[in-house]
CSV table of C-alpha atoms in Angstrom, one decimal:
chain,number,residue,atom,x,y,z
V,1,MET,CA,-13.9,-4.2,-7.6
V,2,TYR,CA,-16.0,-6.0,-5.0
V,3,SER,CA,-18.8,-4.9,-2.7
V,4,ALA,CA,-18.2,-5.0,1.1
V,5,THR,CA,-18.2,-8.5,2.6
V,6,PRO,CA,-18.9,-9.5,6.2
V,7,SER,CA,-15.1,-9.8,6.9
V,8,SER,CA,-14.1,-6.5,5.1
V,9,THR,CA,-16.9,-4.8,7.1
V,10,LYS,CA,-15.5,-6.2,10.4
V,11,LEU,CA,-12.0,-5.1,9.3
V,12,ILE,CA,-13.0,-1.5,8.7
V,13,GLU,CA,-15.1,-1.4,11.8
V,14,PHE,CA,-12.0,-2.5,13.8
V,15,ALA,CA,-9.9,0.1,12.0
V,16,ARG,CA,-12.5,2.8,12.9
V,17,GLU,CA,-12.3,1.8,16.6
V,18,LEU,CA,-8.6,2.3,16.7
V,19,ILE,CA,-8.7,5.5,14.6
V,20,GLU,CA,-11.5,7.1,16.6
V,21,GLU,CA,-9.9,6.1,19.9
V,22,ALA,CA,-6.7,7.7,18.8
V,23,PHE,CA,-8.3,11.0,17.7
V,24,GLY,CA,-10.6,11.2,20.8
V,25,ASP,CA,-13.2,13.9,20.5
V,26,ARG,CA,-12.1,15.0,17.1
V,27,ASP,CA,-13.6,13.8,13.8
V,28,PRO,CA,-10.6,11.9,12.3
V,29,GLN,CA,-11.6,13.0,8.8
V,30,THR,CA,-11.5,16.7,9.6
V,31,ALA,CA,-9.1,16.7,12.6
V,32,GLN,CA,-6.3,18.0,10.3
V,33,PHE,CA,-7.9,21.4,10.3
V,34,ASP,CA,-7.5,22.0,14.1
V,35,MET,CA,-4.3,20.1,14.8
V,36,PRO,CA,-0.7,21.2,14.4
V,37,VAL,CA,0.8,19.0,11.7
V,38,GLU,CA,3.5,17.8,14.1
V,39,GLU,CA,0.8,16.5,16.5
V,40,PHE,CA,-1.1,14.9,13.6
V,41,ALA,CA,2.1,13.1,12.4
V,42,ALA,CA,2.9,11.9,15.9
V,43,LEU,CA,-0.6,10.5,16.4
V,44,LEU,CA,-0.3,8.6,13.1
V,45,ALA,CA,3.2,7.3,14.1
V,46,GLU,CA,1.6,5.5,17.1
V,47,LEU,CA,-1.7,4.6,15.4
V,48,LYS,CA,-0.5,3.0,12.2
V,49,PRO,CA,1.9,0.4,13.7
V,50,ARG,CA,-0.8,-0.5,16.3
V,51,PHE,CA,-3.1,-1.4,13.4
V,52,ILE,CA,-0.5,-3.1,11.2
V,53,HIS,CA,0.7,-5.5,13.8
V,54,HIS,CA,-2.6,-6.2,15.7
V,55,PRO,CA,-3.5,-9.9,15.8
V,56,THR,CA,-7.1,-9.1,14.8
V,57,CYS,CA,-5.9,-8.1,11.4
V,58,LYS,CA,-4.2,-11.5,10.8
V,59,LYS,CA,-7.4,-13.2,11.8
V,60,LEU,CA,-9.7,-11.1,9.5
V,61,LEU,CA,-7.6,-11.0,6.4
V,62,PRO,CA,-7.7,-14.8,5.8
V,63,LEU,CA,-11.5,-14.8,6.3
V,64,LEU,CA,-11.8,-12.0,3.7
V,65,MET,CA,-9.7,-14.0,1.2
V,66,GLU,CA,-11.8,-17.1,1.8
V,67,GLU,CA,-15.0,-15.1,1.1
V,68,LEU,CA,-13.6,-14.2,-2.3
V,69,GLY,CA,-12.8,-17.9,-3.1
V,70,MET,CA,-9.1,-18.0,-2.5
V,71,SER,CA,-7.2,-21.1,-1.3
V,72,LEU,CA,-5.8,-20.2,2.1
V,73,GLY,CA,-3.1,-22.8,1.8
V,74,ASP,CA,-1.8,-21.3,-1.5
V,75,THR,CA,-2.3,-17.6,-0.8
V,76,TYR,CA,0.3,-15.5,1.0
V,77,PHE,CA,-0.3,-12.0,2.3
V,78,ASP,CA,1.7,-9.2,3.8
V,79,VAL,CA,0.6,-7.1,6.8
V,80,PRO,CA,-2.2,-4.6,6.2
V,81,ARG,CA,-1.2,-1.0,6.1
V,82,LEU,CA,-3.4,1.8,7.4
V,83,ARG,CA,-3.0,4.7,4.9
V,84,THR,CA,-4.0,8.3,5.2
V,85,SER,CA,-4.3,11.0,2.5
V,86,THR,CA,-4.8,14.4,4.0
V,87,SER,CA,-6.5,17.2,2.2
V,88,ASP,CA,-4.9,20.3,0.7
V,89,HIS,CA,-1.3,19.2,1.1
V,90,TYR,CA,-1.5,19.3,4.9
V,91,LEU,CA,0.8,16.3,5.3
V,92,ASP,CA,2.0,14.7,2.1
V,93,SER,CA,5.3,13.2,3.3
V,94,GLY,CA,6.7,10.6,5.7
V,95,ILE,CA,3.9,8.9,7.7
V,96,SER,CA,1.2,10.1,5.3
V,97,TYR,CA,3.2,10.0,2.1
V,98,ALA,CA,1.3,11.0,-1.1
V,99,TYR,CA,2.6,8.5,-3.6
V,100,HIS,CA,3.8,9.7,-6.9
V,101,ALA,CA,3.0,7.6,-10.0
V,102,HIS,CA,4.7,4.2,-9.5
V,103,ARG,CA,4.5,0.5,-9.9
V,104,ASP,CA,5.0,-1.6,-6.7
V,105,CYS,CA,7.5,-3.6,-8.7
V,106,TRP,CA,9.8,-0.6,-8.6
V,107,TYR,CA,9.9,-1.3,-4.9
V,108,ALA,CA,11.0,-4.9,-5.3
V,109,ALA,CA,7.5,-6.4,-5.3
V,110,PRO,CA,7.1,-9.7,-7.2
V,111,PHE,CA,5.4,-9.4,-10.6
V,112,CYS,CA,2.7,-11.9,-9.5
V,113,GLN,CA,1.6,-9.6,-6.7
V,114,VAL,CA,-2.1,-8.5,-6.4
V,115,ASN,CA,-2.8,-5.3,-4.4
V,116,TRP,CA,-5.9,-5.0,-2.3
V,117,TRP,CA,-7.3,-1.5,-1.4
V,118,ILE,CA,-10.2,-0.9,1.0
V,119,PRO,CA,-11.6,2.5,2.1
V,120,ILE,CA,-12.5,2.8,5.8
V,121,TYR,CA,-14.9,5.7,5.5
V,122,GLU,CA,-16.7,7.0,2.4
V,123,VAL,CA,-14.4,8.2,-0.4
V,124,VAL,CA,-14.9,10.4,-3.4
V,125,PRO,CA,-13.0,10.8,-6.7
V,126,GLU,CA,-11.1,13.7,-5.1
V,127,ASN,CA,-9.5,11.6,-2.4
V,128,VAL,CA,-9.0,8.1,-3.8
V,129,PHE,CA,-6.0,6.9,-5.9
V,130,ALA,CA,-5.6,6.8,-9.6
V,131,LEU,CA,-4.7,4.0,-12.1
V,132,HIS,CA,-2.9,5.0,-15.3
V,133,PRO,CA,-3.9,2.3,-17.9
V,134,GLN,CA,-2.0,4.0,-20.7
V,135,TYR,CA,1.3,3.0,-18.9
V,136,PHE,CA,0.3,-0.5,-17.9
V,137,ASP,CA,2.5,-2.0,-20.7
V,138,ARG,CA,4.5,1.1,-21.6
V,139,PRO,CA,8.0,1.5,-20.1
V,140,VAL,CA,8.5,4.6,-17.9
V,141,ARG,CA,12.0,5.9,-17.3
V,142,ASN,CA,12.4,5.7,-13.5
V,143,GLY,CA,14.8,5.6,-10.6
V,144,SER,CA,14.2,2.0,-9.5
V,145,GLY,CA,17.8,1.1,-10.3
V,146,ARG,CA,18.9,3.1,-7.2
V,147,TYR,CA,16.4,1.3,-4.9
V,148,ASP,CA,17.5,-1.6,-2.6
V,149,TYR,CA,14.7,-3.1,-0.5
V,150,ALA,CA,17.1,-4.3,2.2
V,151,ASP,CA,18.4,-0.7,2.7
V,152,TRP,CA,14.8,0.7,2.6
V,153,THR,CA,13.6,-1.6,5.4
V,154,ALA,CA,16.7,-1.1,7.5
V,155,VAL,CA,17.2,2.6,7.2
V,156,SER,CA,14.5,4.5,5.3
V,157,ARG,CA,11.2,3.0,6.4
V,158,PRO,CA,11.8,3.4,10.2
V,159,THR,CA,12.3,7.2,9.8
V,160,ALA,CA,8.9,7.9,8.1
V,161,ALA,CA,7.5,9.9,11.0
V,162,GLN,CA,10.4,12.3,11.0
V,163,HIS,CA,9.6,13.5,7.5
V,164,ILE,CA,6.8,16.1,8.1
V,165,TYR,CA,7.5,19.0,5.7
V,166,THR,CA,9.5,17.2,3.0
V,167,ASP,CA,10.5,13.6,2.4
V,168,THR,CA,14.1,13.1,1.4
V,169,ARG,CA,14.1,9.3,1.4
V,170,GLU,CA,15.3,7.8,-1.9
V,171,GLN,CA,12.2,6.3,-3.6
V,172,PRO,CA,11.7,5.1,-7.2
V,173,LYS,CA,10.0,7.9,-9.1
V,174,PRO,CA,9.3,8.6,-12.8
V,175,GLU,CA,12.2,10.4,-14.5
V,176,GLU,CA,10.2,11.6,-17.5
V,177,GLU,CA,7.1,13.7,-17.9
V,178,LEU,CA,3.9,11.6,-17.8
V,179,ASP,CA,0.3,12.2,-18.8
V,180,LEU,CA,-1.4,11.6,-15.5
V,181,VAL,CA,-4.6,13.6,-16.4
V,182,SER,CA,-6.0,10.6,-18.3
V,183,ASP,CA,-6.5,8.5,-15.2
V,184,LEU,CA,-8.9,6.0,-13.9
V,185,ARG,CA,-10.5,6.5,-10.4
V,186,LEU,CA,-12.6,3.8,-8.9
V,187,VAL,CA,-14.7,4.6,-5.8
V,188,PRO,CA,-15.6,1.6,-3.7
V,189,GLU,CA,-18.1,1.8,-0.8
V,190,PRO,CA,-16.6,1.7,2.7
V,191,GLY,CA,-15.4,-1.9,3.1
V,192,GLY,CA,-15.5,-2.4,-0.7
V,193,ILE,CA,-12.4,-4.0,-2.2
V,194,LEU,CA,-10.4,-3.0,-5.2
V,195,LEU,CA,-7.9,-5.5,-6.5
V,196,PHE,CA,-5.2,-4.7,-9.1
V,197,SER,CA,-1.8,-5.8,-10.2
V,198,GLY,CA,1.3,-4.5,-8.4
V,199,ALA,CA,2.8,-4.1,-11.9
V,200,GLN,CA,0.2,-1.5,-12.9
V,201,LEU,CA,1.1,2.2,-12.6
V,202,HIS,CA,-0.9,4.1,-10.0
V,203,SER,CA,-0.6,7.2,-7.9
V,204,THR,CA,-2.2,9.0,-4.9
V,205,VAL,CA,-4.7,11.6,-6.1
V,206,ALA,CA,-4.1,15.2,-4.9
V,207,ASN,CA,-6.7,15.3,-2.2
V,208,THR,CA,-9.0,18.3,-2.6
V,209,SER,CA,-12.0,16.8,-0.8
V,210,GLY,CA,-11.7,18.7,2.4
V,211,ARG,CA,-11.5,15.4,4.3
V,212,THR,CA,-8.6,13.1,5.3
V,213,ARG,CA,-9.0,9.7,3.5
V,214,PHE,CA,-8.3,6.6,5.6
V,215,SER,CA,-7.8,3.3,3.8
V,216,ILE,CA,-6.3,-0.2,4.2
V,217,ASP,CA,-4.1,-1.9,1.7
V,218,PHE,CA,-2.2,-5.2,1.6
V,219,ARG,CA,-0.9,-7.5,-1.0
V,220,THR,CA,-1.2,-11.2,-1.9
V,221,VAL,CA,0.6,-13.8,-4.0
V,222,HIS,CA,-0.3,-17.3,-5.0
V,223,ILE,CA,2.5,-19.7,-4.2
V,224,ASP,CA,2.2,-21.5,-7.5
V,225,ASP,CA,2.7,-18.2,-9.3
V,226,VAL,CA,5.8,-17.5,-7.2
V,227,ARG,CA,7.3,-20.9,-8.0
V,228,SER,CA,6.5,-20.9,-11.7
V,229,ARG,CA,7.2,-17.2,-12.3
V,230,ALA,CA,3.7,-16.8,-13.8
V,231,ALA,CA,3.4,-13.0,-13.6
V,232,ALA,CA,2.9,-9.7,-15.3
V,233,PRO,CA,5.9,-8.8,-17.6
V,234,ASN,CA,8.6,-6.5,-16.3
V,235,VAL,CA,8.5,-3.5,-18.5
V,236,ASP,CA,10.8,-1.1,-16.6
V,237,ALA,CA,11.8,-2.2,-13.0
V,238,THR,CA,15.5,-2.5,-12.2
V,239,CYS,CA,15.5,-2.5,-8.4
V,240,LYS,CA,17.4,-4.8,-6.0
V,241,GLY,CA,15.9,-7.2,-3.5
V,242,THR,CA,12.5,-8.7,-3.0
V,243,THR,CA,9.6,-8.2,-0.7
V,244,LEU,CA,8.7,-11.9,-0.6
V,245,ARG,CA,10.0,-12.4,2.9
V,246,ASP,CA,7.2,-10.1,4.1
V,247,PHE,CA,4.5,-12.6,3.1
V,248,TYR,CA,2.6,-15.0,5.4
V,249,GLN,CA,0.6,-18.1,4.4
V,250,ALA,CA,-3.1,-17.3,5.0
V,251,ALA,CA,-3.8,-20.7,6.4
V,252,GLY,CA,-1.1,-21.0,9.0
V,253,LEU,CA,0.8,-17.7,9.0
V,254,GLU,CA,4.1,-19.4,8.1
V,255,ARG,CA,6.6,-17.2,6.2
V,256,ILE,CA,7.0,-17.8,2.5
V,257,PRO,CA,9.8,-20.5,1.9
V,258,GLU,CA,13.2,-18.8,2.2
V,259,GLU,CA,14.5,-20.6,-0.8
V,260,LEU,CA,11.9,-18.8,-3.0
V,261,ALA,CA,12.7,-15.4,-1.6
V,262,ALA,CA,16.5,-16.0,-2.0
V,263,ALA,CA,16.0,-17.1,-5.6
V,264,TYR,CA,14.0,-14.0,-6.4
V,265,GLU,CA,16.7,-11.8,-4.7
V,266,ALA,CA,19.4,-13.5,-6.8
V,267,GLU,CA,17.5,-13.2,-10.0
V,268,ALA,CA,16.9,-9.4,-9.4
V,269,LEU,CA,20.6,-8.9,-8.8
V,270,ALA,CA,21.6,-10.9,-11.9
V,271,LYS,CA,19.4,-8.8,-14.1
V,272,ILE,CA,21.2,-5.6,-13.1
V,273,THR,CA,24.8,-6.8,-13.0
């Protein structure tokens, strides 16, 4: 966990501008209590893509990585996501999905992936996310074998805003009872940065804080790790596809080499057939 840096502070300030412009006179952290949930979901459906694809984000993320000592020529990142976690189960599906316990590797992430998580406003233990260290190297029976990343991006992801009361999209979930009470919750300051492995089990905390949590997350890989397969071990993922095509070089914004993505895709298919 890192303290806020000049670039992470600029990133959350930019996010706040977009968020507060979208919510108008309402306090974004408490607006859920006087907005119909359909209106709230529709607002997020416009706000989140605007942030994700804004060129300002692609300018600030490399600066942030450089501040933490990373080589921009060797580091690749995916687009930053604007996440929300509403309080008291107001909106837990679709555009504000409350993630069950999972590893990103169940969703076709490479095992060398590092996840970045940054709160935009102040957070508390009751509205962050939880890590589950007891399962970091312990297999969990899960549904990743039914997950195909290509199908997800083509069919399921675009329909997120339609899932307001329930979320029927097929997502890899634990298929056994887990001990999630013994969790680890870290609480960075606004703009503070939490880095963890995409192979580590984590989940959205049931938000009981009375405030909607806004945060930013994105992911990075080091190209040498991708090439050499230097990574966390695969303890239980059996999904199809790879997310590597979503990654851009921090220095020049070129896509990750297609031959690497294709090789990972073929290896994932070979392991399950």
